PDB file of C-alpha atoms in Angstrom:
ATOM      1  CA  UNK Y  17       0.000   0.000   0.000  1.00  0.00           C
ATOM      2  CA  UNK Y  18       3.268   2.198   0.842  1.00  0.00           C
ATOM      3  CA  UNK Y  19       3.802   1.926  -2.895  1.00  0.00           C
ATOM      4  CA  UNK Y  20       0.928   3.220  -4.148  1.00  0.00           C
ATOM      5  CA  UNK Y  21       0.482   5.927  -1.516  1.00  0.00           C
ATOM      6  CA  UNK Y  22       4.222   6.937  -2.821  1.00  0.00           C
ATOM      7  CA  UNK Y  23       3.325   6.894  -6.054  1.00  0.00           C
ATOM      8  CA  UNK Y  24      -0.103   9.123  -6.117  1.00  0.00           C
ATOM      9  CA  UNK Y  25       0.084  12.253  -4.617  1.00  0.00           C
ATOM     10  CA  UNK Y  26      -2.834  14.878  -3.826  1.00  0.00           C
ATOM     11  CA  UNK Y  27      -1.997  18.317  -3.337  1.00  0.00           C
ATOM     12  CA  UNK Y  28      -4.718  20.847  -2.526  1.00  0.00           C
ATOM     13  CA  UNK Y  29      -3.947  24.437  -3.582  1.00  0.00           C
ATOM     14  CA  UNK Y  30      -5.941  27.711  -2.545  1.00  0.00           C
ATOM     15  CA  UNK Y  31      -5.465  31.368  -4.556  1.00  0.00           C
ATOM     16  CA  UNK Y  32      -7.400  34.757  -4.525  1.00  0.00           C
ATOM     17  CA  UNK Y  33      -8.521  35.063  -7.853  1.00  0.00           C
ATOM     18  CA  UNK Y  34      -7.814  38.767  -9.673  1.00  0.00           C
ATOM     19  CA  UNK Y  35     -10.303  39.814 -12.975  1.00  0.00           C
ATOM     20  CA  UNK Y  36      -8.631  42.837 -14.750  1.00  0.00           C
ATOM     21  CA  UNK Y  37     -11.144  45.988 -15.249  1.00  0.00           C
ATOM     22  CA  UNK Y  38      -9.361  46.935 -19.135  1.00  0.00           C
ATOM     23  CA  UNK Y  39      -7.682  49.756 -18.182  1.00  0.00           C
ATOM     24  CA  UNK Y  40      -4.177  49.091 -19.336  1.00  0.00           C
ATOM     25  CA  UNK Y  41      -2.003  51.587 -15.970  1.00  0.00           C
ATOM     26  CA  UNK Y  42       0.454  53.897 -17.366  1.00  0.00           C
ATOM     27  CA  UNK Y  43       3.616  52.537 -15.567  1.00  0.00           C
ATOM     28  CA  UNK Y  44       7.092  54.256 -16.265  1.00  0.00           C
ATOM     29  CA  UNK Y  45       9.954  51.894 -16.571  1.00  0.00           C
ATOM     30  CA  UNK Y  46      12.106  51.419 -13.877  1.00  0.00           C
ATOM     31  CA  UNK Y  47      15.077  53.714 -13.814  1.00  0.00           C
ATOM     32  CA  UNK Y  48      17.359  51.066 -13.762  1.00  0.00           C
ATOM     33  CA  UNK Y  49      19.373  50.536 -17.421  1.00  0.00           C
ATOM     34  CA  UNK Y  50      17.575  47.413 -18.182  1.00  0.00           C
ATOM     35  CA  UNK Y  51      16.833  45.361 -20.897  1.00  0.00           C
ATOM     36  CA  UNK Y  52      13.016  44.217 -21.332  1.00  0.00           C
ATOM     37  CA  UNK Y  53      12.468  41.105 -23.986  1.00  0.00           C
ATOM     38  CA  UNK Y  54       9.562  38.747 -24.940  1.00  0.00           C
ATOM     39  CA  UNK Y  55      11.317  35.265 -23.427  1.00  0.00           C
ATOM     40  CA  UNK Y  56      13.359  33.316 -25.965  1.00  0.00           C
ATOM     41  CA  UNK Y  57      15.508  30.049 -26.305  1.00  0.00           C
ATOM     42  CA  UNK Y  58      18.259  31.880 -26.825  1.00  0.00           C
ATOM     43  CA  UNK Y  59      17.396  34.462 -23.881  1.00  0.00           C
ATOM     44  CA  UNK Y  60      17.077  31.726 -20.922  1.00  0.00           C
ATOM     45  CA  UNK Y  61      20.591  30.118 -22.293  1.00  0.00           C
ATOM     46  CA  UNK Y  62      22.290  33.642 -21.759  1.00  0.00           C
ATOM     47  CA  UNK Y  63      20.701  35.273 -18.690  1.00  0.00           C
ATOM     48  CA  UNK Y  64      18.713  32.948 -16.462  1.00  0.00           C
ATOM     49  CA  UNK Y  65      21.479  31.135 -14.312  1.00  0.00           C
ATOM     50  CA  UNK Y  66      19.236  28.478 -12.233  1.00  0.00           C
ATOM     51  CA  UNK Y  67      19.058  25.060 -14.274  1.00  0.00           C
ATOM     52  CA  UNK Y  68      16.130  24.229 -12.592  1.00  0.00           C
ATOM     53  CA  UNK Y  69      14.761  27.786 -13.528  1.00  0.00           C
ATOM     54  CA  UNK Y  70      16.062  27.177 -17.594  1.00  0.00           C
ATOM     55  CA  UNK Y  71      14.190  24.226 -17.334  1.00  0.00           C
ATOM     56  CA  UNK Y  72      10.921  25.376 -16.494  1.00  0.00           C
ATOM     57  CA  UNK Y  73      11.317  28.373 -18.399  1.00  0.00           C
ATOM     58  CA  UNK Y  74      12.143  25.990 -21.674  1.00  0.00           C
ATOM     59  CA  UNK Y  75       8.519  24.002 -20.721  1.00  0.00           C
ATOM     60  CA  UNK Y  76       6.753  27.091 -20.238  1.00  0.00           C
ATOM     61  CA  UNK Y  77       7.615  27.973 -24.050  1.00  0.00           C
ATOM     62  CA  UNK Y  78       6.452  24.483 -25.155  1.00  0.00           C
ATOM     63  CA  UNK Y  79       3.234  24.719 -23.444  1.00  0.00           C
ATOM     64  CA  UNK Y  80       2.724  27.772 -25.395  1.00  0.00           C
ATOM     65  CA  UNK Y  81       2.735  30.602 -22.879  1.00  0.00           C
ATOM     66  CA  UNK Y  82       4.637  34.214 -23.352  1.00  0.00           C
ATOM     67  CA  UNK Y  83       6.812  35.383 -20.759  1.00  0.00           C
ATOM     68  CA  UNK Y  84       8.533  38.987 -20.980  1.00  0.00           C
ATOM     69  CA  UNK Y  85      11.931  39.605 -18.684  1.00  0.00           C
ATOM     70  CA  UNK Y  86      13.967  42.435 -17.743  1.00  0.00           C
ATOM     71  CA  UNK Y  87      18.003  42.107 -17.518  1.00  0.00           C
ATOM     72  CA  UNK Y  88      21.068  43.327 -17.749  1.00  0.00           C
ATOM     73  CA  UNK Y  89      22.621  41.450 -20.574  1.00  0.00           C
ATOM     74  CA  UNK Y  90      24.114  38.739 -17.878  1.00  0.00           C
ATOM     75  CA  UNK Y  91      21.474  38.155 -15.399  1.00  0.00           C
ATOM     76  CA  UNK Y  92      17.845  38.028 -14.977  1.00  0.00           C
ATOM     77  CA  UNK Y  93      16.156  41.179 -12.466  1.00  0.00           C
ATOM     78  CA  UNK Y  94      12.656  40.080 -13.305  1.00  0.00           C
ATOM     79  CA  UNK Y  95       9.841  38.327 -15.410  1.00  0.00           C
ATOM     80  CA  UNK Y  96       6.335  37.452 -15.466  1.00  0.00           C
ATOM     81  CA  UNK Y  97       4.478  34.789 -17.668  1.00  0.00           C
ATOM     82  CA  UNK Y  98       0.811  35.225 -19.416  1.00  0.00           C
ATOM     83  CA  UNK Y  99      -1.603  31.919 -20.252  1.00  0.00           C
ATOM     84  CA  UNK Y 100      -3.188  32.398 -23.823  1.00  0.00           C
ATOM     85  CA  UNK Y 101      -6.316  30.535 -25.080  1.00  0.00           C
ATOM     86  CA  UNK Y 102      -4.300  29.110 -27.221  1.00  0.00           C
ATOM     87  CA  UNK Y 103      -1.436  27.494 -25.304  1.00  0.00           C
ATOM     88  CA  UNK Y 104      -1.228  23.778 -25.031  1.00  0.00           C
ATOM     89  CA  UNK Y 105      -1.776  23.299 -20.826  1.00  0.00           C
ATOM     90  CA  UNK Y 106      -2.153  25.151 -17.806  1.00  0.00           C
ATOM     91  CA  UNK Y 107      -0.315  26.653 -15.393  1.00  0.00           C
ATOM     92  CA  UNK Y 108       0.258  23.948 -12.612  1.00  0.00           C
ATOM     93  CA  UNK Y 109      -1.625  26.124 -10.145  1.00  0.00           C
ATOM     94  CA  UNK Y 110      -4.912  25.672 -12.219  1.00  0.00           C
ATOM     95  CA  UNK Y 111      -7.302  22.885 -12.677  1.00  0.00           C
ATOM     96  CA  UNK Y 112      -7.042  21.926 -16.432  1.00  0.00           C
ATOM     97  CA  UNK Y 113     -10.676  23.049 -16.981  1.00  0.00           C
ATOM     98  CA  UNK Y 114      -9.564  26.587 -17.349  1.00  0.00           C
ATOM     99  CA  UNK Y 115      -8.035  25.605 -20.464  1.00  0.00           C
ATOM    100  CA  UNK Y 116     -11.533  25.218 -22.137  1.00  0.00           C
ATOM    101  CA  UNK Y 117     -11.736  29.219 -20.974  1.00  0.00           C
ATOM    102  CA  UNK Y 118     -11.213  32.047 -23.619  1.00  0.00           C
ATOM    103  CA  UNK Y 119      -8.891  33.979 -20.964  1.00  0.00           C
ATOM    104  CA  UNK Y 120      -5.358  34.950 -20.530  1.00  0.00           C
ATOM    105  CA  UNK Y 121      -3.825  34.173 -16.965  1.00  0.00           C
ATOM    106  CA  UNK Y 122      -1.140  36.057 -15.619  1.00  0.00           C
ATOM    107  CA  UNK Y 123       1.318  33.971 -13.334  1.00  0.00           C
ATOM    108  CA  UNK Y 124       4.673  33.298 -12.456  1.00  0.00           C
ATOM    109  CA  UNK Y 125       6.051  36.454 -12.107  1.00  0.00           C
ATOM    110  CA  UNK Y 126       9.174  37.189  -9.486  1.00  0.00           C
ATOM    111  CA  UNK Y 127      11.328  40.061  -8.758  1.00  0.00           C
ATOM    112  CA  UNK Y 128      15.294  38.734  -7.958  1.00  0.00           C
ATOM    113  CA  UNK Y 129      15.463  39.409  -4.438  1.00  0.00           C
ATOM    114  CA  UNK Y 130      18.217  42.352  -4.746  1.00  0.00           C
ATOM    115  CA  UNK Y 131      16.015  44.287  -7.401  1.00  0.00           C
ATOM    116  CA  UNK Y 132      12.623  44.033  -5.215  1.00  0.00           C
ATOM    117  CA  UNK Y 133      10.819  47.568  -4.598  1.00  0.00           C
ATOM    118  CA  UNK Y 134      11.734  49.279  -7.466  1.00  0.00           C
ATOM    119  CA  UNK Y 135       8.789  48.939  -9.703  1.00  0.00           C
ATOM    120  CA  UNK Y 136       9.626  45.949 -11.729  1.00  0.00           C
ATOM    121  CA  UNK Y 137       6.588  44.060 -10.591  1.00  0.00           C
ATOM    122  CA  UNK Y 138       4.141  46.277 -11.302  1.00  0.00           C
ATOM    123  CA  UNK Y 139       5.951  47.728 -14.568  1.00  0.00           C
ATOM    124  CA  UNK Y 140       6.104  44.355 -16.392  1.00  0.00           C
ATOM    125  CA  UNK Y 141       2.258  43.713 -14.937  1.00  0.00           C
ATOM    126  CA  UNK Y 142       1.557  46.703 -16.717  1.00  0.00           C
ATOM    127  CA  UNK Y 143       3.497  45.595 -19.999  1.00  0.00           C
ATOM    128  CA  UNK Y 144       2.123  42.478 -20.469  1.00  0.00           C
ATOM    129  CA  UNK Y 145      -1.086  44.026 -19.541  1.00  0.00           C
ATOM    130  CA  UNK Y 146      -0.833  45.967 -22.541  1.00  0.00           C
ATOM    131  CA  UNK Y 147       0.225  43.372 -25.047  1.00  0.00           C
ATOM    132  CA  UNK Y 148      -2.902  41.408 -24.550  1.00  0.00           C
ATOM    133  CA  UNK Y 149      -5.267  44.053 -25.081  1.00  0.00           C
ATOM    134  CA  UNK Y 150      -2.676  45.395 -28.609  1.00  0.00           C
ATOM    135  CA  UNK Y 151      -3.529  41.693 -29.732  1.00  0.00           C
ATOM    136  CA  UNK Y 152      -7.182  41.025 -28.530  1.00  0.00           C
ATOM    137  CA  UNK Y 153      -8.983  44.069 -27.138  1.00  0.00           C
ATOM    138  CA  UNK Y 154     -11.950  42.528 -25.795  1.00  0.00           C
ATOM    139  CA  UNK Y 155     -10.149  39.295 -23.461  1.00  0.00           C
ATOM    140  CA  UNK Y 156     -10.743  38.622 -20.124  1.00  0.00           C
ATOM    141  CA  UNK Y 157      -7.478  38.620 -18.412  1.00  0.00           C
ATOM    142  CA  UNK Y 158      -6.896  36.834 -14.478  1.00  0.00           C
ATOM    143  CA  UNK Y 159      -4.038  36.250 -12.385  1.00  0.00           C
ATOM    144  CA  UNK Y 160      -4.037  34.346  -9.216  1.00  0.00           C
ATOM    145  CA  UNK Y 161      -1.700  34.790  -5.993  1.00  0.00           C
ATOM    146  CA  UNK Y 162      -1.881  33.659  -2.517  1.00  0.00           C
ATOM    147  CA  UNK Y 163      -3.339  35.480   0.130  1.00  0.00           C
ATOM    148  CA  UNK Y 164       0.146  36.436   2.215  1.00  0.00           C
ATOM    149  CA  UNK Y 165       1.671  37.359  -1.239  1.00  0.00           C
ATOM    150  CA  UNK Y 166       2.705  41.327  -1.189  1.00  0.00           C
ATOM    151  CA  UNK Y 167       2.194  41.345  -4.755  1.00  0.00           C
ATOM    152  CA  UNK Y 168      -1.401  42.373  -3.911  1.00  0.00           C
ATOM    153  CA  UNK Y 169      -0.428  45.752  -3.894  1.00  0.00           C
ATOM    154  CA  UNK Y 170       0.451  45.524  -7.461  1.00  0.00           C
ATOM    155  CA  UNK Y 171      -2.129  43.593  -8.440  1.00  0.00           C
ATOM    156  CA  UNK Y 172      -4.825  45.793  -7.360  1.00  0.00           C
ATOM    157  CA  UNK Y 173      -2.894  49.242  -8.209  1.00  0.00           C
ATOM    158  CA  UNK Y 174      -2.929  47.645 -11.363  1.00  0.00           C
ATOM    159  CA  UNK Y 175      -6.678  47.566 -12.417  1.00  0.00           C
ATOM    160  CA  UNK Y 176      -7.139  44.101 -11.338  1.00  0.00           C
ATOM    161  CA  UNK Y 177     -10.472  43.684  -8.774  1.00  0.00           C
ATOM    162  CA  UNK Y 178     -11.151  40.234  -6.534  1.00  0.00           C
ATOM    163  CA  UNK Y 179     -12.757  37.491  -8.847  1.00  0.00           C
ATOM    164  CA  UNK Y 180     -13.126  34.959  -5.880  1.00  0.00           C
ATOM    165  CA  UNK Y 181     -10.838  32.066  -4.796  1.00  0.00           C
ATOM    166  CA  UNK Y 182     -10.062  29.551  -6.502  1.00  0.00           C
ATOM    167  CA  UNK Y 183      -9.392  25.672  -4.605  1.00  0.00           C
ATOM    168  CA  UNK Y 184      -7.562  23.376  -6.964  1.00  0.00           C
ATOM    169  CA  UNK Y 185      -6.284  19.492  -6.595  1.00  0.00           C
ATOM    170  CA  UNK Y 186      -3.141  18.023  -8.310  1.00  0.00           C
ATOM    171  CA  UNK Y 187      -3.336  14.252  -8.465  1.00  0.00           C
ATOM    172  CA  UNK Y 188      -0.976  11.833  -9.366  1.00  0.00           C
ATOM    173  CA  UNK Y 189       2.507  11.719  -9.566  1.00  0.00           C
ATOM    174  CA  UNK Y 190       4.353  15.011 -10.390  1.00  0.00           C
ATOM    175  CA  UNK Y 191       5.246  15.674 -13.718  1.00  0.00           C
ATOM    176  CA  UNK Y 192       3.737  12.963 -14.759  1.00  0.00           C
ATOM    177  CA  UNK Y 193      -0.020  11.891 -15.351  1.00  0.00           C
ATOM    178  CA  UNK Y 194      -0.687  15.167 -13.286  1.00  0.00           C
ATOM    179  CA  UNK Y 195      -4.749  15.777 -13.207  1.00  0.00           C
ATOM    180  CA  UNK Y 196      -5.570  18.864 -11.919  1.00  0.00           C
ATOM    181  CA  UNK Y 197      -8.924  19.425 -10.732  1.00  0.00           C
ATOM    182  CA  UNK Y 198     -10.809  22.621  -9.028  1.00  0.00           C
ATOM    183  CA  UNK Y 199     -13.573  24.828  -7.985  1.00  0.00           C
ATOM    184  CA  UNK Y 200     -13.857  28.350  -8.594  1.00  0.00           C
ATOM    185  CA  UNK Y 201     -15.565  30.384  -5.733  1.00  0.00           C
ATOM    186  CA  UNK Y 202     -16.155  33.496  -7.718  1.00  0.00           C
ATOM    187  CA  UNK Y 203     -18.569  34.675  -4.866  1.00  0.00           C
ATOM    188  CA  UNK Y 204     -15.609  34.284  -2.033  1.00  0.00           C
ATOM    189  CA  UNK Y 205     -14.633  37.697  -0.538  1.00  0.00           C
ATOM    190  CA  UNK Y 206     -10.709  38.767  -0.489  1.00  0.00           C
ATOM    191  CA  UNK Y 207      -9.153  39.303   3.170  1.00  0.00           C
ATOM    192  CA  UNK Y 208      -7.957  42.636   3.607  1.00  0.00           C
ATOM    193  CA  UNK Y 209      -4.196  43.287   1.219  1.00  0.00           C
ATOM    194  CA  UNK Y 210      -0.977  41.888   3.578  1.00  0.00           C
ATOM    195  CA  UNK Y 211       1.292  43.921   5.960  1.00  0.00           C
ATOM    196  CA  UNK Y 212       3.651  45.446   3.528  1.00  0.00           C
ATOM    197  CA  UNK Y 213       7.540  45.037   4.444  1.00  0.00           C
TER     198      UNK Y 213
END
């Protein structure tokens, strides 16, 4: 029994859910002297370090999704990822249903830890913001985050409004045979934004 227990795993996820209002915020760049690219092959071989971080990044451009990064030529400073309706899966934080959606999801998106609280956040929110509504005007656009996360601040600055929460199950065994199941509260209230730092 062991075995089998080992070999199916059920992880239970809970996110605030975030509906954008269409209002693309006017952000100014970051003063730092950064570079800010649509995520390439060639891109994650020169500037993203991690292996475990190329890796991912590599699957997230099979699956289909568009990422957009800011660096400085040698290193990554930060990067966010966008869902389309027509990418091939899900973000792993979603049950697979919201592939049969026509939405874009924002997720992923970090700020290196020496870079945080200048603006990136919020500026490349705002970028790929604006790319979805250049290419498809009328789209619904989400993101999802959990409740401690101080991204909140951008999130909401940014347009975006509380859409509910959103309980998802992975089962099985991680990468593989992964089915990802969920329920979407959209009546759920948010708790009040986090403590900033």
């Amino acid at each position: 029994m062991d075995v089998l227990s080992g070999s199916f795993e059920k992880i239970r996820t809970e996110s605030l859910v975030y509906y954008h209002d269409g209002a693309i915020p006017n952000i100014a760049i970051p003063s730092r002297d950064l570079n800010v690219e649509w995520v390439a092959e060639e891109l994650i071989n020169t500037v993203v370090e991690s292996s475990n971080r190329r890796e991912r990044f590599f699957h997230f451009l099979d699956s289909g999704y568009s990422g957009l990064l800011a660096h400085d030529d040698e290193s990554w400073t930060a990067y966010g990822w966008i869902c389309t309706p027509r990418s091939d899966r899900v973000p792993i934080q979603l049950p697979d249903w919201i592939g049969d959606l026509d939405t874009y999801w924002l997720f992923f998106a970090r700020t290196r830890e020496g870079d945080r609280g200048e603006g990136w956040h919020k500026y490349l929110l705002a970028e790929r913001l604006r790319a979805i509504y250049e290419y498809d005007l009328g789209s619904s656009i989400y993101t999802d985050t959990d409740i401690d996360n101080v991204s909140r601040f951008s999130i909401v600055s940014s347009g975006f409004g509380p859409a509910g929460t959103l309980r998802t199950y992975s089962l099985g065994y991680p990468p593989f045979d992964m089915k990802k199941i969920g329920r979407w509260n959209w009546d759920t209230s948010h708790p009040p934004l986090p403590e900033s730092e």
